[in-house]
Each structure stands twice: as structure tokens, then as C-alpha cells.
Short mmCIF file of C-alpha atoms in Angstrom, two decimals:
data_model
loop_
_atom_site.label_atom_id
_atom_site.label_comp_id
_atom_site.label_asym_id
_atom_site.label_seq_id
_atom_site.Cartn_x
_atom_site.Cartn_y
_atom_site.Cartn_z
CA MET A 22 -22.89 -6.99 -39.34
CA GLN A 23 -25.46 -7.11 -36.32
CA LYS A 24 -23.52 -4.10 -34.59
CA ILE A 25 -22.92 -2.55 -38.24
CA ASN A 26 -27.04 -2.82 -38.50
CA LYS A 27 -27.44 -1.40 -34.83
CA LEU A 28 -25.61 1.88 -35.62
CA ARG A 29 -26.80 1.94 -39.22
CA ASP A 30 -30.36 1.77 -37.47
CA GLU A 31 -28.89 5.19 -34.84
CA LEU A 32 -27.37 7.61 -38.05
CA LYS A 33 -30.66 6.92 -40.07
CA ASP A 34 -32.60 8.52 -36.27
CA GLN A 35 -29.94 10.99 -36.77
CA ASN A 36 -30.19 11.48 -40.63
CA LEU A 37 -26.53 11.47 -40.62
CA ASP A 38 -25.33 10.18 -44.13
CA GLY A 39 -22.00 8.56 -42.41
CA LEU A 40 -19.81 8.18 -39.18
CA ILE A 41 -16.12 8.60 -38.88
CA ILE A 42 -15.05 6.13 -36.56
CA THR A 43 -11.86 7.35 -34.08
CA ASN A 44 -12.11 6.03 -30.46
CA PRO A 45 -10.02 2.73 -30.21
CA TYR A 46 -12.79 1.06 -28.28
CA ASN A 47 -14.61 1.54 -30.77
CA ARG A 48 -12.90 1.04 -33.79
CA ARG A 49 -12.58 -2.15 -32.50
CA TYR A 50 -16.19 -2.82 -31.35
CA ILE A 51 -17.59 -2.33 -34.83
CA SER A 52 -14.75 -3.15 -36.75
CA GLY A 53 -12.74 -6.32 -34.92
CA PHE A 54 -9.67 -4.58 -35.83
CA THR A 55 -7.22 -4.63 -32.68
CA GLY A 56 -3.87 -2.41 -34.31
CA THR A 57 -3.69 1.04 -33.06
CA ALA A 58 -3.69 3.15 -35.99
CA GLY A 59 -7.45 3.68 -38.24
CA ILE A 60 -10.17 5.67 -38.76
CA VAL A 61 -13.86 3.58 -39.36
CA LEU A 62 -15.93 5.47 -41.87
CA ILE A 63 -20.14 4.00 -42.01
CA THR A 64 -21.85 4.91 -44.52
CA PRO A 65 -25.83 4.36 -44.72
CA LYS A 66 -24.18 1.48 -47.71
CA GLU A 67 -20.21 0.73 -46.74
CA GLN A 68 -17.82 0.09 -44.08
CA ILE A 69 -14.75 1.52 -44.44
CA PHE A 70 -11.28 0.97 -42.44
CA LEU A 71 -8.89 3.26 -43.52
CA THR A 72 -5.20 2.66 -42.45
CA ASP A 73 -1.24 2.75 -43.82
CA PHE A 74 1.00 0.57 -45.03
CA ARG A 75 2.22 -1.43 -41.88
CA TYR A 76 -2.00 -2.80 -40.43
CA MET A 77 -3.08 -3.25 -44.58
CA GLU A 78 -2.44 -6.96 -44.93
CA GLN A 79 -3.94 -7.12 -40.14
CA ALA A 80 -6.89 -4.83 -41.14
CA ALA A 81 -8.02 -7.05 -44.23
CA LYS A 82 -7.99 -10.37 -41.63
CA GLN A 83 -9.08 -8.68 -39.14
CA ALA A 84 -11.27 -5.90 -40.48
CA VAL A 85 -14.14 -8.72 -42.20
CA CYS A 86 -16.81 -7.70 -44.20
CA PHE A 87 -14.98 -3.86 -44.33
CA ASN A 88 -13.23 -2.19 -47.20
CA VAL A 89 -9.76 -1.53 -46.09
CA VAL A 90 -8.33 1.43 -47.81
CA GLU A 91 -4.65 2.65 -47.65
CA HIS A 92 -3.51 6.03 -46.93
CA LYS A 93 -0.56 6.81 -48.04
CA GLN A 94 -0.09 10.43 -47.34
CA SER A 95 -2.02 12.46 -44.75
CA ILE A 96 -5.12 10.48 -43.17
CA ILE A 97 -7.50 13.60 -43.10
CA LYS A 98 -7.06 14.33 -47.01
CA LYS A 99 -7.88 10.55 -47.59
CA LEU A 100 -10.69 10.32 -45.66
CA ALA A 101 -12.52 13.99 -47.47
CA GLU A 102 -11.64 12.21 -51.16
CA LEU A 103 -13.74 8.96 -49.75
CA ILE A 104 -16.63 11.52 -48.29
CA ASP A 105 -16.85 12.89 -51.77
CA GLU A 106 -16.52 10.29 -53.82
CA ARG A 107 -19.55 9.52 -52.17
CA ASP A 108 -22.18 12.29 -52.32
CA LEU A 109 -22.06 12.17 -48.40
CA ALA A 110 -23.35 15.22 -47.08
CA LYS A 111 -23.74 15.30 -43.42
CA VAL A 112 -20.90 13.53 -41.38
CA GLY A 113 -20.94 12.92 -38.36
CA PHE A 114 -17.86 12.77 -35.90
CA GLU A 115 -17.05 11.54 -31.94
CA GLU A 116 -16.59 14.35 -30.27
CA ASP A 117 -15.98 13.20 -27.14
CA ASP A 118 -12.15 12.06 -29.06
CA LEU A 119 -11.79 14.73 -31.66
CA THR A 120 -9.05 17.07 -30.15
CA HIS A 121 -9.94 21.12 -31.71
CA GLN A 122 -6.43 21.01 -33.51
CA THR A 123 -7.64 17.12 -35.28
CA TYR A 124 -11.08 19.53 -36.14
CA LYS A 125 -9.77 21.89 -37.45
CA ALA A 126 -7.73 19.86 -39.83
CA TYR A 127 -10.54 18.08 -40.58
CA ALA A 128 -13.00 21.02 -41.46
CA LYS A 129 -9.91 21.98 -43.84
CA GLU A 130 -10.10 18.93 -45.80
CA ILE A 131 -13.31 17.83 -45.78
CA ASN A 132 -16.21 19.60 -47.53
CA ALA A 133 -19.17 17.73 -45.81
CA GLU A 134 -21.25 19.24 -43.35
CA LEU A 135 -19.31 18.16 -40.26
CA VAL A 136 -22.41 17.41 -37.37
CA ALA A 137 -20.90 16.45 -33.96
CA THR A 138 -21.58 13.41 -31.74
CA SER A 139 -21.50 11.82 -28.82
CA GLY A 140 -22.59 8.58 -27.24
CA ILE A 141 -23.95 6.81 -30.19
CA LEU A 142 -22.05 3.64 -30.34
CA ALA A 143 -21.38 4.08 -26.16
CA ASN A 144 -25.20 3.26 -25.86
CA ILE A 145 -25.27 0.23 -27.83
CA ARG A 146 -22.01 -0.86 -26.81
CA MET A 147 -24.30 -1.31 -23.32
CA ILE A 148 -25.73 -4.27 -24.85
CA LYS A 149 -23.35 -7.60 -24.83
CA THR A 150 -23.93 -10.00 -27.09
CA GLU A 151 -23.51 -13.64 -26.73
CA ALA A 152 -19.91 -13.80 -27.97
CA GLU A 153 -19.03 -10.93 -26.10
CA LEU A 154 -20.90 -12.36 -22.57
CA GLU A 155 -18.91 -15.63 -23.66
CA VAL A 156 -15.56 -13.68 -23.39
CA MET A 157 -16.49 -11.46 -20.30
CA GLU A 158 -17.66 -15.12 -18.24
CA GLN A 159 -14.12 -16.51 -19.28
CA ALA A 160 -12.50 -12.94 -18.46
CA ALA A 161 -14.24 -13.62 -14.83
CA ALA A 162 -13.17 -16.38 -14.35
CA ILE A 163 -9.17 -15.72 -14.63
CA SER A 164 -10.24 -12.80 -11.92
CA ASP A 165 -11.95 -15.85 -9.67
CA GLN A 166 -8.48 -17.96 -10.20
CA ALA A 167 -5.90 -14.89 -8.76
CA TYR A 168 -7.59 -15.22 -6.18
CA ASP A 169 -8.20 -18.34 -5.15
CA HIS A 170 -4.16 -18.23 -6.27
CA ILE A 171 -3.37 -15.08 -4.14
CA LEU A 172 -5.27 -16.58 -0.94
CA SER A 173 -2.31 -18.88 -0.57
CA PHE A 174 0.58 -16.69 -1.28
CA VAL A 175 -0.64 -14.10 0.73
CA LYS A 176 1.91 -13.89 4.18
CA PRO A 177 2.21 -11.16 6.73
CA GLY A 178 5.05 -9.03 6.01
CA MET A 179 4.65 -9.26 2.09
CA THR A 180 4.51 -5.74 0.57
CA GLU A 181 1.14 -4.72 -1.19
CA ILE A 182 3.27 -4.49 -4.73
CA GLU A 183 4.28 -7.94 -4.30
CA VAL A 184 0.73 -8.86 -4.10
CA SER A 185 0.62 -6.56 -6.88
CA ASN A 186 2.37 -8.29 -9.18
CA GLU A 187 1.42 -11.65 -7.99
CA LEU A 188 -1.63 -11.00 -9.49
CA GLU A 189 -0.59 -9.60 -12.72
CA PHE A 190 1.70 -13.00 -13.58
CA PHE A 191 -0.76 -15.13 -12.69
CA MET A 192 -3.22 -13.46 -14.37
CA ARG A 193 -1.40 -13.19 -17.61
CA LYS A 194 -0.65 -17.29 -17.43
CA GLN A 195 -4.09 -17.29 -17.80
CA GLY A 196 -4.28 -16.10 -21.60
CA ALA A 197 -5.29 -12.17 -20.02
CA THR A 198 -3.67 -9.77 -21.91
CA SER A 199 -2.76 -7.82 -19.07
CA SER A 200 -4.80 -6.78 -15.64
CA SER A 201 -7.80 -4.66 -16.88
CA PHE A 202 -6.68 -1.34 -14.48
CA ASP A 203 -3.95 -0.46 -12.57
CA ILE A 204 -4.39 -3.21 -9.47
CA ILE A 205 -5.80 -1.92 -6.01
CA VAL A 206 -3.88 -3.81 -3.24
CA ALA A 207 -4.99 -1.90 0.16
CA SER A 208 -3.89 -2.73 3.42
CA GLY A 209 -5.16 -2.04 7.11
CA VAL A 210 -5.67 1.98 7.27
CA ARG A 211 -4.89 1.65 3.84
CA SER A 212 -8.04 -0.14 3.23
CA ALA A 213 -10.18 2.90 4.26
CA LEU A 214 -8.99 3.95 0.47
CA PRO A 215 -11.19 2.99 -2.28
CA HIS A 216 -8.32 3.76 -4.74
CA GLY A 217 -5.90 2.40 -2.66
CA VAL A 218 -2.92 1.64 -5.35
CA ALA A 219 -0.89 -1.41 -4.11
CA THR A 220 2.08 0.51 -2.34
CA ASP A 221 5.83 -1.08 0.07
CA LYS A 222 3.41 -0.95 2.64
CA LYS A 223 4.37 -4.45 4.62
CA ILE A 224 0.89 -6.27 5.32
CA ALA A 225 1.00 -7.42 8.56
CA ALA A 226 -1.57 -9.34 11.21
CA GLY A 227 -4.54 -7.71 12.03
CA GLU A 228 -5.87 -6.44 9.22
CA LEU A 229 -8.09 -6.20 6.28
CA VAL A 230 -6.84 -6.14 2.73
CA THR A 231 -8.86 -5.66 0.11
CA LEU A 232 -7.98 -6.59 -3.36
CA ASP A 233 -9.68 -5.11 -6.51
CA PHE A 234 -8.12 -6.07 -9.76
CA GLY A 235 -9.39 -7.95 -13.15
CA ALA A 236 -8.43 -9.23 -16.37
CA LEU A 237 -7.48 -8.08 -19.73
CA TYR A 238 -8.65 -11.22 -22.25
CA LYS A 239 -9.15 -10.85 -26.02
CA GLY A 240 -9.82 -7.09 -25.68
CA TYR A 241 -12.94 -6.68 -22.79
CA CYS A 242 -12.39 -6.77 -18.90
CA SER A 243 -13.21 -8.15 -15.67
CA ASP A 244 -13.41 -6.48 -11.86
CA MET A 245 -13.84 -7.68 -8.95
CA THR A 246 -13.04 -7.38 -5.14
CA ARG A 247 -12.57 -9.27 -1.98
CA THR A 248 -11.66 -8.75 0.91
CA PHE A 249 -10.24 -10.58 3.19
CA ALA A 250 -8.15 -10.56 7.20
CA VAL A 251 -4.99 -11.36 7.97
CA GLY A 252 -5.17 -12.83 11.44
CA GLU A 253 -7.42 -12.02 13.74
CA ILE A 254 -8.91 -8.51 13.02
CA SER A 255 -10.95 -6.53 15.72
CA ASP A 256 -14.76 -6.12 16.48
CA GLU A 257 -15.32 -3.05 13.99
CA LEU A 258 -13.74 -4.01 11.35
CA ARG A 259 -15.52 -7.85 11.35
CA LYS A 260 -18.47 -5.54 11.62
CA ILE A 261 -17.47 -3.22 8.75
CA TYR A 262 -17.23 -7.04 6.95
CA ASP A 263 -19.78 -7.84 7.63
CA THR A 264 -21.96 -4.26 6.36
CA VAL A 265 -21.06 -4.39 3.75
CA LEU A 266 -21.29 -8.36 2.41
CA GLU A 267 -25.11 -7.84 3.30
CA ALA A 268 -25.04 -4.38 1.05
CA HIS A 269 -23.68 -6.61 -1.63
CA MET A 270 -25.89 -9.84 -1.28
CA ARG A 271 -29.45 -7.10 -1.12
CA GLY A 272 -27.80 -5.46 -4.54
CA ILE A 273 -27.35 -9.21 -6.01
CA LYS A 274 -30.50 -10.10 -5.05
CA GLY A 275 -32.46 -7.02 -6.23
CA THR A 276 -30.72 -5.97 -9.42
CA LYS A 277 -33.14 -6.80 -12.14
CA ALA A 278 -33.97 -5.22 -15.97
CA GLY A 279 -35.97 -2.25 -15.65
CA MET A 280 -35.51 -0.46 -12.55
CA THR A 281 -32.63 2.65 -13.02
CA GLY A 282 -29.51 2.79 -12.22
CA LYS A 283 -30.68 5.63 -9.58
CA GLU A 284 -32.69 2.05 -8.24
CA ALA A 285 -29.94 -0.78 -8.33
CA ASP A 286 -27.68 1.87 -6.20
CA ALA A 287 -30.63 2.41 -3.43
CA LEU A 288 -30.25 -1.39 -2.40
CA THR A 289 -27.10 -1.59 -1.29
CA ARG A 290 -27.05 2.34 -0.01
CA ASP A 291 -29.94 2.64 1.72
CA TYR A 292 -28.42 -0.81 4.39
CA ILE A 293 -25.04 0.98 4.16
CA LYS A 294 -27.20 3.72 6.15
CA ALA A 295 -29.64 2.20 8.07
CA GLU A 296 -26.48 0.36 9.42
CA GLY A 297 -24.76 4.04 10.80
CA TYR A 298 -21.85 3.85 7.79
CA GLY A 299 -23.85 6.02 5.20
CA ASP A 300 -21.05 9.21 5.28
CA TYR A 301 -18.03 5.53 4.09
CA PHE A 302 -19.75 4.66 1.37
CA GLY A 303 -19.11 7.82 -0.82
CA HIS A 304 -18.97 6.02 -4.72
CA GLY A 305 -22.07 4.53 -6.44
CA THR A 306 -22.96 1.04 -5.99
CA GLY A 307 -21.28 0.00 -9.39
CA HIS A 308 -21.26 0.67 -13.12
CA GLY A 309 -21.20 -0.93 -16.73
CA LEU A 310 -18.38 -3.25 -17.96
CA GLY A 311 -16.91 -4.29 -21.25
CA MET A 312 -14.06 -3.31 -24.00
CA GLU A 313 -13.68 -0.41 -21.05
CA VAL A 314 -13.35 -0.93 -17.54
CA HIS A 315 -15.53 1.70 -16.52
CA GLU A 316 -18.59 2.07 -19.46
CA GLY A 317 -22.51 3.00 -19.03
CA PRO A 318 -24.47 2.45 -17.47
CA ARG A 319 -23.62 4.19 -13.71
CA LEU A 320 -25.48 2.49 -10.67
CA SER A 321 -25.19 5.31 -8.21
CA PRO A 322 -27.24 8.40 -7.05
CA MET A 323 -27.82 10.00 -9.94
CA GLY A 324 -28.03 7.00 -12.11
CA GLU A 325 -30.98 7.68 -14.78
CA VAL A 326 -30.35 5.04 -17.17
CA THR A 327 -32.77 2.45 -17.69
CA LEU A 328 -31.50 -1.75 -16.90
CA LYS A 329 -31.84 -4.02 -20.04
CA GLU A 330 -31.15 -7.41 -20.24
CA ASN A 331 -27.90 -8.62 -21.25
CA MET A 332 -26.17 -5.19 -19.73
CA VAL A 333 -23.56 -5.94 -17.43
CA VAL A 334 -22.49 -3.71 -14.27
CA THR A 335 -20.64 -4.18 -11.27
CA VAL A 336 -22.04 -4.49 -7.45
CA GLU A 337 -19.95 -3.13 -5.51
CA PRO A 338 -20.54 -1.57 -2.37
CA GLY A 339 -17.93 -0.66 0.02
CA ILE A 340 -17.20 0.83 3.88
CA TYR A 341 -14.20 3.20 4.27
CA VAL A 342 -13.35 4.58 8.36
CA PRO A 343 -10.67 6.73 7.59
CA ASN A 344 -7.67 5.35 10.31
CA VAL A 345 -9.41 2.46 11.17
CA GLY A 346 -9.78 0.33 7.49
CA GLY A 347 -12.47 -0.23 4.71
CA CYS A 348 -13.75 -3.04 2.95
CA ARG A 349 -15.04 -3.43 -0.61
CA ILE A 350 -17.22 -6.22 -1.84
CA GLU A 351 -17.76 -6.35 -6.03
CA ASP A 352 -19.35 -8.92 -8.67
CA ASP A 353 -19.73 -8.71 -12.01
CA ILE A 354 -23.33 -9.36 -12.96
CA VAL A 355 -25.07 -9.83 -16.22
CA ILE A 356 -28.58 -8.55 -16.53
CA THR A 357 -31.27 -11.15 -17.11
CA LYS A 358 -35.43 -11.16 -18.08
CA ASP A 359 -35.45 -12.03 -14.69
CA GLY A 360 -32.31 -10.53 -12.70
CA ASN A 361 -29.05 -11.38 -13.12
CA ARG A 362 -26.49 -13.89 -13.01
CA SER A 363 -23.07 -13.22 -11.60
CA LEU A 364 -20.22 -13.76 -13.72
CA ASN A 365 -17.47 -14.75 -10.51
CA ARG A 366 -17.74 -17.78 -8.08
CA ALA A 367 -15.12 -16.55 -6.08
CA PRO A 368 -15.99 -16.97 -2.31
CA LYS A 369 -16.95 -13.69 -0.12
CA GLU A 370 -17.46 -14.98 3.21
CA LEU A 371 -14.84 -13.69 5.34
CA ILE A 372 -11.64 -15.40 4.45
CA ILE A 373 -8.95 -15.40 7.27
CA VAL A 374 -5.26 -16.03 6.42
#
């Protein structure tokens, strides 16, 4: 009920009699329901889960404390009935999740005033509960184990896709539902691509290999990046690696509650600029993490949100030099009263396989 009570406080502040929740992540967050069909209606005194015959039993088990209601025809008409029966005058909907066509159907059937809302639950989701943090720590541990495994698996001549598949299979064997996003395996000059999703390129000696991957575990994501070398690398690539590592460690050491995302970003960006690689660091230092792999807040030059205790963010500076190569190192960290703690334990020093 803690999450629902926080949501009710927000509805009171916005003078809303209820909120219609359709976003799948927000629906699962507030109700615990893991299925694919249903609408949540939250009012000041009641929480309703509306779904069809297929999910009635599942919803009854997962959406505890909810009044589970079955719709046998149009879900929007049934929603309208529920709103009318409770005399709700002003009801919010998630404008970022609703198509124009669905909004027109809402407006046709629902008599209450419909109010577009944005970010209510996203803002609540930024602050993790202890239960959420425990799950995210397990997700990060699966990633750590996968990195340790892959270091003994990679060989010159192996394709990036082979490495990506092995990471996916290994994480699933450890209990992950899947990877939390398309796995990035970028080797050689392709390591200069920040989002170099795995290809059939063969990994060769003398190259850096960047792995960006994560485990989806019990509905929550991990997201880590490590870069390693296959055989000896050039002095230039070594300098790139050392610069990124130092920037990363400065970000880990300095990120804390009370600073803005912009200030946290500067911890890594200023150092990379000072080392002459400012033009080759084109993304933010990090982002929020949770049920989605990219959530608020942003750690970037545009990050205005103040970091608070129990937010989970990534710290992932990188350098990407075209036709040469690149490097990124990333941990998931929890903001604490006195600083932060990393959920990842995998080594960060340059490893040569």
C-alpha cells in the first residue's frame, strides 16, 4: 500500500478524483500484475483492476488489495461504468501512453472530465523501496557473473553475435527472464559506436571489446558496461581506457544526494575534456534505472532533477574515436545519505584475454 498511498497524495495535490493507469510498467508497479492486459483505476478510497476472463485468476493472485473486475465486452465502456458508479468528476489519464484514437474512445464513453497527466508514477518510481533494491541487487549480480563467464569464453575469431548469445543464455540460466535490452558487443573500430549492437564481425587480436548488457530479473533491469582487450593493444587505446576508467571512478566517488544530474555529469565530463577527449564523449554520464532500462533522472548536461536517497542511476562515461576505437565503463549505483553504493562488483581494471 505504500506505493498506492504515495500516488493518492499526488492525486490530492493535483485535485484529481482518480487516475486511469494503462502504461504496462506503471500498471505492474502499482498492482504487481505481470500479465499483458488490464487497466488500473485508483481513487481516493479504492483501487480497481479491470481485465478480461483470461487474466481474472492471475490478477486475483497478483493484484493484492485490488478489487478485480472482469469486463465481458468493451473495456472502455466498463471503465466508464465504474467511474460513473463512483461519481468521479475529474479523472486523470496517462497522456504519454494513450493514442489519439483511444483518447477519442475515452471521451465518447466517460462522463467525467478527463485530465492529461504526465510523469506522476515515473516520479514515484525514481525512489526505490527496499524490496526493489534487493531485486535490483540480484539483477546486478547476474550481470557480474555473466561478465566473469564471458571473459573465459571469448576467443579471437569468435563473432560478436556469438558473444552476445552466450551472455543472453548465461543470464537466463542464472534466473533472468531475458537480457534487459539488446546486448551491445562492439569490437575493434566498432567499439567507437556507443550503441554498437552485436554483428557477425569477428573479434581480432589487438582490439578493445565493449560489452553493454543487463539482466531482466523479476521485472527489474540491471545495466553494466565493461571493456576488455583481446591481446596487447596500442598505446592510444590504452590511454582511452585509462581516461575512461579515471572518469568513471571520479563519478562513482563524487555522485551523491543533493546534487543535480548536471552536477553529477560534470564529475566525469570535466575530466574527459581536460584529457583532450571532450569531443568524443557525446552522451550523458548516466540515467535512472528500474523496471525500465532508461528511467529518470538523467545524469547529463541537461539533468535538472536533484538526486535523492534510494534513486538508482548508472555512471557510464565513454570515449569513442572514429576509426580508432572506444571504451565505456558502467556501474549501477544506489544514492545513499552519504554518497552512493555500487550494485556491481565486476572488475574494472583493463583485462587482457
